[in-house]
PDB file of C-alpha atoms and ligand atoms in Angstrom:
ATOM      1  CA  MET A   1     108.323 159.296 -42.264  1.00 65.00           C
ATOM      2  CA  ILE A   2     107.398 159.674 -38.544  1.00 69.00           C
ATOM      3  CA  PRO A   3     108.818 162.932 -37.003  1.00 70.00           C
ATOM      4  CA  THR A   4     111.548 162.300 -34.361  1.00 74.00           C
ATOM      5  CA  LYS A   5     109.410 163.662 -31.488  1.00 63.00           C
ATOM      6  CA  ASP A   6     106.528 161.354 -32.357  1.00 92.00           C
ATOM      7  CA  LYS A   7     108.979 158.478 -32.709  1.00 91.00           C
ATOM      8  CA  GLU A   8     110.317 159.147 -29.208  1.00 94.00           C
ATOM      9  CA  LEU A   9     106.784 159.273 -27.824  1.00 94.00           C
ATOM     10  CA  LEU A  10     105.871 156.026 -29.579  1.00 96.00           C
ATOM     11  CA  ASP A  11     109.037 154.426 -28.243  1.00 97.00           C
ATOM     12  CA  GLN A  12     108.060 155.450 -24.699  1.00 97.00           C
ATOM     13  CA  GLU A  13     104.668 153.825 -25.306  1.00 97.00           C
ATOM     14  CA  LYS A  14     106.382 150.648 -26.519  1.00 98.00           C
ATOM     15  CA  GLN A  15     108.482 150.571 -23.336  1.00 98.00           C
ATOM     16  CA  LEU A  16     105.392 151.034 -21.149  1.00 98.00           C
ATOM     17  CA  ALA A  17     103.554 148.234 -22.956  1.00 98.00           C
ATOM     18  CA  ALA A  18     106.584 145.956 -22.548  1.00 98.00           C
ATOM     19  CA  GLN A  19     106.823 146.811 -18.849  1.00 98.00           C
ATOM     20  CA  ALA A  20     103.130 146.048 -18.304  1.00 97.00           C
ATOM     21  CA  ALA A  21     103.541 142.682 -20.063  1.00 98.00           C
ATOM     22  CA  LEU A  22     105.849 141.487 -17.268  1.00 98.00           C
ATOM     23  CA  GLN A  23     102.674 141.091 -15.158  1.00 96.00           C
ATOM     24  CA  TRP A  24     101.738 138.166 -17.405  1.00 97.00           C
ATOM     25  CA  VAL A  25     104.938 136.211 -16.791  1.00 98.00           C
ATOM     26  CA  ARG A  26     104.938 133.635 -13.996  1.00 97.00           C
ATOM     27  CA  ASP A  27     107.753 131.596 -12.514  1.00 97.00           C
ATOM     28  CA  GLY A  28     108.426 128.387 -14.476  1.00 98.00           C
ATOM     29  CA  MET A  29     106.781 129.544 -17.686  1.00 98.00           C
ATOM     30  CA  LEU A  30     107.893 128.679 -21.201  1.00 98.00           C
ATOM     31  CA  VAL A  31     107.777 131.984 -23.034  1.00 98.00           C
ATOM     32  CA  GLY A  32     107.774 132.811 -26.755  1.00 98.00           C
ATOM     33  CA  LEU A  33     109.753 135.964 -27.516  1.00 99.00           C
ATOM     34  CA  GLY A  34     108.575 138.198 -30.336  1.00 98.00           C
ATOM     35  CA  THR A  35     110.499 140.334 -32.795  1.00 98.00           C
ATOM     36  CA  GLY A  36     110.718 144.079 -33.384  1.00 98.00           C
ATOM     37  CA  SER A  37     111.410 147.159 -31.271  1.00 98.00           C
ATOM     38  CA  THR A  38     108.533 146.606 -28.815  1.00 98.00           C
ATOM     39  CA  ALA A  39     109.412 142.943 -28.316  1.00 98.00           C
ATOM     40  CA  ALA A  40     113.065 143.962 -27.830  1.00 98.00           C
ATOM     41  CA  HIS A  41     112.008 146.218 -24.938  1.00 98.00           C
ATOM     42  CA  PHE A  42     110.163 143.262 -23.419  1.00 98.00           C
ATOM     43  CA  ILE A  43     113.163 140.935 -23.849  1.00 98.00           C
ATOM     44  CA  ARG A  44     115.462 143.474 -22.163  1.00 98.00           C
ATOM     45  CA  LEU A  45     113.079 143.920 -19.213  1.00 98.00           C
ATOM     46  CA  LEU A  46     112.586 140.168 -18.917  1.00 98.00           C
ATOM     47  CA  GLY A  47     116.372 139.721 -18.979  1.00 98.00           C
ATOM     48  CA  GLU A  48     116.706 142.101 -16.003  1.00 98.00           C
ATOM     49  CA  VAL A  49     114.107 140.173 -13.991  1.00 98.00           C
ATOM     50  CA  VAL A  50     115.753 136.842 -14.844  1.00 98.00           C
ATOM     51  CA  LYS A  51     119.212 138.200 -13.977  1.00 98.00           C
ATOM     52  CA  ALA A  52     117.895 139.438 -10.618  1.00 97.00           C
ATOM     53  CA  GLY A  53     116.715 135.872  -9.911  1.00 97.00           C
ATOM     54  CA  LYS A  54     113.070 136.998  -9.577  1.00 95.00           C
ATOM     55  CA  LEU A  55     111.756 134.646 -12.296  1.00 96.00           C
ATOM     56  CA  ARG A  56     112.954 131.340 -13.695  1.00 97.00           C
ATOM     57  CA  ILE A  57     111.665 130.984 -17.211  1.00 98.00           C
ATOM     58  CA  GLN A  58     112.746 129.365 -20.463  1.00 98.00           C
ATOM     59  CA  ALA A  59     112.196 130.915 -23.865  1.00 98.00           C
ATOM     60  CA  THR A  60     112.289 130.432 -27.615  1.00 98.00           C
ATOM     61  CA  ALA A  61     112.663 133.430 -29.921  1.00 98.00           C
ATOM     62  CA  THR A  62     110.877 134.256 -33.176  1.00 98.00           C
ATOM     63  CA  SER A  63     113.998 135.531 -34.947  1.00 98.00           C
ATOM     64  CA  VAL A  64     117.755 135.321 -34.947  1.00 98.00           C
ATOM     65  CA  ALA A  65     117.865 138.962 -33.709  1.00 98.00           C
ATOM     66  CA  SER A  66     115.624 138.256 -30.697  1.00 98.00           C
ATOM     67  CA  GLU A  67     117.460 135.020 -29.946  1.00 98.00           C
ATOM     68  CA  THR A  68     120.813 136.841 -29.971  1.00 98.00           C
ATOM     69  CA  LEU A  69     119.442 139.514 -27.627  1.00 98.00           C
ATOM     70  CA  ALA A  70     117.955 136.931 -25.252  1.00 98.00           C
ATOM     71  CA  ARG A  71     121.212 134.973 -25.195  1.00 98.00           C
ATOM     72  CA  GLN A  72     123.225 138.132 -24.423  1.00 98.00           C
ATOM     73  CA  LEU A  73     120.886 138.830 -21.496  1.00 98.00           C
ATOM     74  CA  GLY A  74     121.238 135.330 -20.066  1.00 98.00           C
ATOM     75  CA  ILE A  75     117.641 134.217 -20.746  1.00 98.00           C
ATOM     76  CA  PRO A  76     117.690 130.378 -20.918  1.00 98.00           C
ATOM     77  CA  LEU A  77     116.717 129.262 -24.420  1.00 98.00           C
ATOM     78  CA  VAL A  78     114.922 126.119 -25.570  1.00 98.00           C
ATOM     79  CA  GLU A  79     115.317 124.678 -29.077  1.00 98.00           C
ATOM     80  CA  PRO A  80     112.167 123.712 -30.982  1.00 98.00           C
ATOM     81  CA  HIS A  81     111.195 120.093 -30.282  1.00 98.00           C
ATOM     82  CA  ARG A  82     108.165 117.794 -30.492  1.00 98.00           C
ATOM     83  CA  GLY A  83     105.538 118.548 -27.855  1.00 98.00           C
ATOM     84  CA  LEU A  84     106.935 121.995 -27.046  1.00 98.00           C
ATOM     85  CA  ARG A  85     104.188 124.428 -26.111  1.00 98.00           C
ATOM     86  CA  PHE A  86     104.469 127.901 -24.660  1.00 98.00           C
ATOM     87  CA  ASP A  87     102.495 129.235 -21.719  1.00 98.00           C
ATOM     88  CA  LEU A  88     102.790 132.719 -23.145  1.00 98.00           C
ATOM     89  CA  THR A  89     104.101 134.485 -26.234  1.00 98.00           C
ATOM     90  CA  VAL A  90     104.656 138.244 -26.081  1.00 98.00           C
ATOM     91  CA  ASP A  91     105.019 139.954 -29.440  1.00 99.00           C
ATOM     92  CA  GLY A  92     104.469 143.276 -31.183  1.00 98.00           C
ATOM     93  CA  ALA A  93     102.204 143.969 -34.151  1.00 98.00           C
ATOM     94  CA  ASP A  94     102.034 146.312 -37.105  1.00 98.00           C
ATOM     95  CA  GLU A  95      98.257 146.702 -36.829  1.00 98.00           C
ATOM     96  CA  LEU A  96      95.562 145.327 -34.531  1.00 98.00           C
ATOM     97  CA  ASP A  97      91.812 145.691 -34.907  1.00 97.00           C
ATOM     98  CA  PRO A  98      89.134 145.599 -32.155  1.00 96.00           C
ATOM     99  CA  GLN A  99      88.818 141.790 -32.526  1.00 96.00           C
ATOM    100  CA  LEU A 100      92.605 141.542 -32.034  1.00 98.00           C
ATOM    101  CA  ASN A 101      93.163 140.384 -35.563  1.00 98.00           C
ATOM    102  CA  LEU A 102      96.681 141.440 -36.485  1.00 98.00           C
ATOM    103  CA  ILE A 103      98.952 142.359 -39.337  1.00 98.00           C
ATOM    104  CA  LYS A 104     102.486 141.235 -38.479  1.00 98.00           C
ATOM    105  CA  GLY A 105     105.748 140.816 -40.331  1.00 98.00           C
ATOM    106  CA  GLY A 106     106.981 144.396 -40.663  1.00 98.00           C
ATOM    107  CA  GLY A 107     110.229 143.074 -39.207  1.00 98.00           C
ATOM    108  CA  GLY A 108     110.185 140.073 -41.559  1.00 98.00           C
ATOM    109  CA  ALA A 109     109.731 137.468 -38.822  1.00 98.00           C
ATOM    110  CA  LEU A 110     106.114 136.548 -39.597  1.00 98.00           C
ATOM    111  CA  LEU A 111     106.727 132.834 -40.173  1.00 98.00           C
ATOM    112  CA  ARG A 112     108.434 132.079 -36.868  1.00 98.00           C
ATOM    113  CA  GLU A 113     106.083 134.523 -35.138  1.00 98.00           C
ATOM    114  CA  LYS A 114     103.068 132.592 -36.378  1.00 98.00           C
ATOM    115  CA  VAL A 115     104.649 129.246 -35.485  1.00 98.00           C
ATOM    116  CA  LEU A 116     105.188 130.347 -31.883  1.00 98.00           C
ATOM    117  CA  ALA A 117     101.839 132.140 -31.567  1.00 98.00           C
ATOM    118  CA  THR A 118     100.120 128.948 -32.736  1.00 98.00           C
ATOM    119  CA  ALA A 119     102.176 126.820 -30.311  1.00 98.00           C
ATOM    120  CA  SER A 120     101.218 129.106 -27.391  1.00 98.00           C
ATOM    121  CA  ASP A 121      98.354 128.860 -24.937  1.00 98.00           C
ATOM    122  CA  TYR A 122      98.254 132.661 -24.720  1.00 98.00           C
ATOM    123  CA  MET A 123      99.474 135.306 -27.142  1.00 98.00           C
ATOM    124  CA  LEU A 124      99.853 138.770 -25.682  1.00 98.00           C
ATOM    125  CA  VAL A 125     100.381 141.655 -28.100  1.00 98.00           C
ATOM    126  CA  ILE A 126     102.278 144.734 -26.956  1.00 98.00           C
ATOM    127  CA  ALA A 127     101.927 147.920 -28.966  1.00 98.00           C
ATOM    128  CA  ASP A 128     102.122 151.686 -29.061  1.00 98.00           C
ATOM    129  CA  SER A 129      98.991 153.739 -29.780  1.00 97.00           C
ATOM    130  CA  SER A 130      99.666 153.966 -33.536  1.00 97.00           C
ATOM    131  CA  LYS A 131      99.025 150.244 -34.006  1.00 97.00           C
ATOM    132  CA  ALA A 132      95.363 150.074 -32.972  1.00 97.00           C
ATOM    133  CA  VAL A 133      93.112 150.592 -36.009  1.00 97.00           C
ATOM    134  CA  ALA A 134      89.396 150.232 -36.726  1.00 96.00           C
ATOM    135  CA  GLN A 135      90.073 148.054 -39.797  1.00 97.00           C
ATOM    136  CA  LEU A 136      93.262 146.285 -40.912  1.00 98.00           C
ATOM    137  CA  GLY A 137      94.969 147.131 -44.190  1.00 97.00           C
ATOM    138  CA  GLN A 138      96.703 150.509 -44.147  1.00 97.00           C
ATOM    139  CA  PHE A 139      99.936 148.725 -43.242  1.00 98.00           C
ATOM    140  CA  PRO A 140     101.130 146.660 -46.233  1.00 98.00           C
ATOM    141  CA  LEU A 141     100.529 142.964 -45.596  1.00 98.00           C
ATOM    142  CA  PRO A 142     103.849 141.054 -45.488  1.00 98.00           C
ATOM    143  CA  LEU A 143     104.258 137.653 -47.143  1.00 99.00           C
ATOM    144  CA  GLU A 144     107.142 135.190 -46.950  1.00 99.00           C
ATOM    145  CA  VAL A 145     107.719 133.655 -50.382  1.00 98.00           C
ATOM    146  CA  VAL A 146     110.004 130.944 -51.786  1.00 98.00           C
ATOM    147  CA  SER A 147     112.297 132.613 -54.310  1.00 98.00           C
ATOM    148  CA  PHE A 148     111.465 130.230 -57.222  1.00 98.00           C
ATOM    149  CA  ALA A 149     107.746 130.931 -56.882  1.00 98.00           C
ATOM    150  CA  LEU A 150     108.065 134.735 -56.742  1.00 98.00           C
ATOM    151  CA  PRO A 151     106.705 135.665 -60.227  1.00 98.00           C
ATOM    152  CA  TRP A 152     103.577 133.545 -59.824  1.00 98.00           C
ATOM    153  CA  VAL A 153     102.976 134.703 -56.260  1.00 98.00           C
ATOM    154  CA  LEU A 154     103.221 138.346 -57.429  1.00 98.00           C
ATOM    155  CA  ASP A 155     100.693 137.637 -60.221  1.00 98.00           C
ATOM    156  CA  ALA A 156      98.290 135.919 -57.834  1.00 98.00           C
ATOM    157  CA  VAL A 157      98.499 138.672 -55.224  1.00 98.00           C
ATOM    158  CA  ALA A 158      98.028 141.368 -57.888  1.00 98.00           C
ATOM    159  CA  ASP A 159      94.862 139.514 -59.009  1.00 98.00           C
ATOM    160  CA  LEU A 160      93.621 139.797 -55.415  1.00 98.00           C
ATOM    161  CA  GLY A 161      94.172 143.600 -55.547  1.00 97.00           C
ATOM    162  CA  GLY A 162      97.251 143.558 -53.314  1.00 98.00           C
ATOM    163  CA  ASN A 163      99.759 145.638 -55.339  1.00 97.00           C
ATOM    164  CA  PRO A 164     102.762 143.529 -54.240  1.00 98.00           C
ATOM    165  CA  VAL A 165     106.226 145.026 -53.729  1.00 98.00           C
ATOM    166  CA  VAL A 166     109.272 142.820 -53.098  1.00 98.00           C
ATOM    167  CA  ARG A 167     111.057 144.051 -49.964  1.00 98.00           C
ATOM    168  CA  MET A 168     114.605 145.309 -50.512  1.00 98.00           C
ATOM    169  CA  ASP A 169     117.586 144.865 -48.190  1.00 98.00           C
ATOM    170  CA  LYS A 170     117.903 147.805 -45.770  1.00 95.00           C
ATOM    171  CA  ASN A 171     121.699 147.806 -46.181  1.00 95.00           C
ATOM    172  CA  ASP A 172     121.793 147.290 -49.945  1.00 96.00           C
ATOM    173  CA  PRO A 173     118.850 148.726 -51.938  1.00 94.00           C
ATOM    174  CA  ASN A 174     119.940 146.703 -54.999  1.00 97.00           C
ATOM    175  CA  LYS A 175     119.361 143.396 -53.234  1.00 98.00           C
ATOM    176  CA  TYR A 176     116.224 141.667 -52.054  1.00 98.00           C
ATOM    177  CA  ALA A 177     115.685 141.311 -48.300  1.00 98.00           C
ATOM    178  CA  HIS A 178     115.602 137.749 -46.968  1.00 98.00           C
ATOM    179  CA  SER A 179     113.896 136.224 -43.957  1.00 98.00           C
ATOM    180  CA  ASP A 180     115.770 134.179 -41.349  1.00 98.00           C
ATOM    181  CA  GLN A 181     114.721 131.141 -43.428  1.00 98.00           C
ATOM    182  CA  GLY A 182     116.350 132.600 -46.571  1.00 98.00           C
ATOM    183  CA  ASN A 183     113.015 133.327 -48.255  1.00 98.00           C
ATOM    184  CA  LEU A 184     111.872 136.572 -49.903  1.00 98.00           C
ATOM    185  CA  LEU A 185     109.503 139.079 -48.332  1.00 98.00           C
ATOM    186  CA  VAL A 186     106.708 140.762 -50.280  1.00 98.00           C
ATOM    187  CA  ASP A 187     104.644 143.696 -48.970  1.00 98.00           C
ATOM    188  CA  CYS A 188     101.091 143.860 -50.331  1.00 98.00           C
ATOM    189  CA  HIS A 189      99.355 147.230 -50.470  1.00 98.00           C
ATOM    190  CA  PHE A 190      95.670 146.427 -50.149  1.00 97.00           C
ATOM    191  CA  ASN A 191      94.937 149.738 -48.297  1.00 95.00           C
ATOM    192  CA  HIS A 192      91.919 148.245 -46.565  1.00 93.00           C
ATOM    193  CA  LEU A 193      90.966 144.675 -45.711  1.00 97.00           C
ATOM    194  CA  PRO A 194      87.207 144.386 -45.228  1.00 95.00           C
ATOM    195  CA  ASN A 195      87.370 140.575 -45.037  1.00 97.00           C
ATOM    196  CA  PRO A 196      90.692 139.350 -43.645  1.00 98.00           C
ATOM    197  CA  THR A 197      89.379 135.800 -43.128  1.00 98.00           C
ATOM    198  CA  GLU A 198      88.533 135.413 -46.822  1.00 98.00           C
ATOM    199  CA  LEU A 199      91.829 136.988 -47.879  1.00 98.00           C
ATOM    200  CA  ALA A 200      93.785 134.629 -45.591  1.00 98.00           C
ATOM    201  CA  ARG A 201      91.942 131.674 -47.143  1.00 98.00           C
ATOM    202  CA  GLN A 202      92.805 132.859 -50.663  1.00 98.00           C
ATOM    203  CA  LEU A 203      96.456 133.518 -49.819  1.00 98.00           C
ATOM    204  CA  GLU A 204      96.784 130.045 -48.311  1.00 98.00           C
ATOM    205  CA  THR A 205      95.957 128.503 -51.709  1.00 98.00           C
ATOM    206  CA  ILE A 206      98.946 130.137 -53.495  1.00 98.00           C
ATOM    207  CA  PRO A 207     101.854 127.683 -53.971  1.00 98.00           C
ATOM    208  CA  GLY A 208     105.218 129.020 -52.847  1.00 98.00           C
ATOM    209  CA  LEU A 209     103.643 131.534 -50.481  1.00 98.00           C
ATOM    210  CA  VAL A 210     105.051 130.134 -47.254  1.00 98.00           C
ATOM    211  CA  GLU A 211     103.193 132.395 -44.825  1.00 98.00           C
ATOM    212  CA  HIS A 212     101.197 135.626 -44.654  1.00 98.00           C
ATOM    213  CA  GLY A 213     101.137 138.247 -41.925  1.00 98.00           C
ATOM    214  CA  LEU A 214      97.434 137.987 -41.046  1.00 99.00           C
ATOM    215  CA  PHE A 215      97.172 136.643 -37.480  1.00 99.00           C
ATOM    216  CA  LEU A 216      93.470 135.936 -37.048  1.00 98.00           C
ATOM    217  CA  GLY A 217      92.048 134.718 -33.745  1.00 98.00           C
ATOM    218  CA  LEU A 218      95.509 134.102 -32.286  1.00 98.00           C
ATOM    219  CA  ALA A 219      95.895 137.000 -29.822  1.00 98.00           C
ATOM    220  CA  ARG A 220      94.141 136.573 -26.453  1.00 98.00           C
ATOM    221  CA  ALA A 221      94.900 140.096 -25.245  1.00 98.00           C
ATOM    222  CA  ALA A 222      96.783 143.228 -26.224  1.00 98.00           C
ATOM    223  CA  LEU A 223      98.501 145.875 -24.143  1.00 98.00           C
ATOM    224  CA  VAL A 224      98.219 149.176 -25.965  1.00 98.00           C
ATOM    225  CA  VAL A 225      99.542 152.391 -24.414  1.00 97.00           C
ATOM    226  CA  ARG A 226      97.473 155.515 -24.885  1.00 92.00           C
ATOM    227  CA  GLY A 227      98.031 158.840 -23.102  1.00 87.00           C
ATOM    228  CA  GLY A 228     100.800 157.274 -21.031  1.00 93.00           C
ATOM    229  CA  GLN A 229      98.544 154.490 -19.691  1.00 95.00           C
ATOM    230  CA  ALA A 230      98.722 150.808 -20.626  1.00 97.00           C
ATOM    231  CA  GLN A 231      95.288 149.442 -21.470  1.00 97.00           C
ATOM    232  CA  VAL A 232      94.323 145.799 -21.830  1.00 98.00           C
ATOM    233  CA  LEU A 233      92.254 145.029 -24.911  1.00 97.00           C
ATOM    234  CA  ARG A 234      90.508 141.731 -25.422  1.00 97.00           C
ATOM    235  CA  PRO A 235      88.495 140.724 -28.503  1.00 94.00           C
ATOM    236  CA  GLY A 236      85.281 142.699 -28.559  1.00 80.00           C
ATOM    237  CA  SER A 237      85.612 143.997 -24.926  1.00 86.00           C
ATOM    238  CA  ALA A 238      85.977 147.534 -23.597  1.00 88.00           C
ATOM    239  CA  PRO A 239      89.580 148.484 -22.720  1.00 91.00           C
ATOM    240  CA  GLN A 240      90.634 148.043 -19.083  1.00 93.00           C
ATOM    241  CA  PRO A 241      93.553 149.730 -17.302  1.00 93.00           C
ATOM    242  CA  ALA A 242      96.456 147.265 -17.169  1.00 93.00           C
ATOM    243  CA  THR A 243      96.849 147.932 -13.422  1.00 84.00           C
ATOM    244  CA  ASP A 244      93.348 146.492 -12.742  1.00 67.00           C
ATOM    245  CA  PHE A 245      93.947 143.404 -14.807  1.00 63.00           C
ATOM    246  CA  THR A 246      94.176 140.179 -12.815  1.00 58.00           C
ATOM    247  CA  GLU A 247      93.559 137.420 -15.382  1.00 59.00           C
ATOM    248  CA  LEU A 248      96.357 134.874 -15.443  1.00 53.00           C
ATOM    249  CA  PRO A 249      97.274 133.155 -18.665  1.00 48.00           C
TER     250      PRO A 249
HETATM  251  C1  5RP B 301     108.093 141.639 -36.850  1.00 56.72           C
HETATM  252  C2  5RP B 301     106.769 142.093 -36.392  1.00 56.72           C
HETATM  253  C3  5RP B 301     106.735 143.147 -35.341  1.00 56.72           C
HETATM  254  O1  5RP B 301     106.032 142.669 -34.260  1.00 56.72           O
HETATM  255  C4  5RP B 301     106.064 144.356 -35.897  1.00 56.72           C
HETATM  256  O2  5RP B 301     106.734 144.755 -37.069  1.00 56.72           O
HETATM  257  C5  5RP B 301     106.065 145.501 -34.882  1.00 56.72           C
HETATM  258  O3  5RP B 301     107.351 146.023 -34.756  1.00 56.72           O
HETATM  259  P1  5RP B 301     107.695 147.178 -33.748  1.00 56.72           P
HETATM  260  O4  5RP B 301     107.487 146.629 -32.380  1.00 56.72           O
HETATM  261  O5  5RP B 301     109.142 147.494 -34.040  1.00 56.72           O
HETATM  262  O6  5RP B 301     106.792 148.340 -34.029  1.00 56.72           O
HETATM  263  O7  5RP B 301     105.727 141.636 -36.812  1.00 56.72           O
HETATM  264  O8  5RP B 301     107.991 140.711 -37.901  1.00 56.72           O
END
C-alpha cells in the first residue's frame, strides 16, 4: 500500500506529465486516449484546450471509462473504422524500462490500449517517477483471457513461471473482474522479466489468451516526472528536459 503523502506526490507527477504531453498535440490530429489515472489527467487537460477552442482534434478512447470522460468534456470522438490511424496516442504505463518497453493493463484496458498503440504513428507514455524501472517484471503482467480457456491459460502461464492470479472485481471480491470486452483478467507474478521478447512470443502461442500487457517497441517517447521536472525519455537515449524538446510527432 502506497502511503497517502507519496500517493499525492505521485499524483502531482502524473498531472505534470499529462500537462507536458499537451506539447505533442497539434491542431487537426487524430488522438488515441489512454486509460488510467495519468491518462485521465491528460484527457481533462485536453478537454480544457478543446473547450477553449485552441485545438481541433478528434479522438478514440482505449476504454469505456476514458470514452465517457472524453464525451463529458466535449472531445469529439471517432468510432473505429477501416483505415483509421492516429497521429498520436497518449497513455500511461505500469512499468517502463530504458528501451521504453512497457507493462500495461493495470487498469484492465490492455487490449484496446494495444490496438490503439499499434494503430498510431506515435505512442507517447506519460508516467510518474515510480513507473521507470531498470528491468520489467516487478509489476504483475496482466493478461486478457477468454473465460472458457481460463484453466488451460493458467496452467500454461504457471509452466512459464508466471504464478497467475485471476483478478477479482473491485466492488465484489467474490466475483471475477471483467474487461470492457467481457473477458477475464489474469495477473502474472514473474517478479523479473529478463527476456520480455521471448516471453511475449510464448504467451502469443497460448489459445484463449487474447492479449498480454507487454508493449514492446511501441512507445516512441515517454514523459516521466522526477523531482518536479518532466523529462523526455526515448529508447536508449539520455533523458532531456521536456521544455527543451522540439520533436514533432
Ligand atoms: C490501464 C493501464 C494504465 O496505463 C496503467 O495501469 C497506469 O495507470 P495509472 O496512470 O493509473 O498509474 O495500462 O490498463
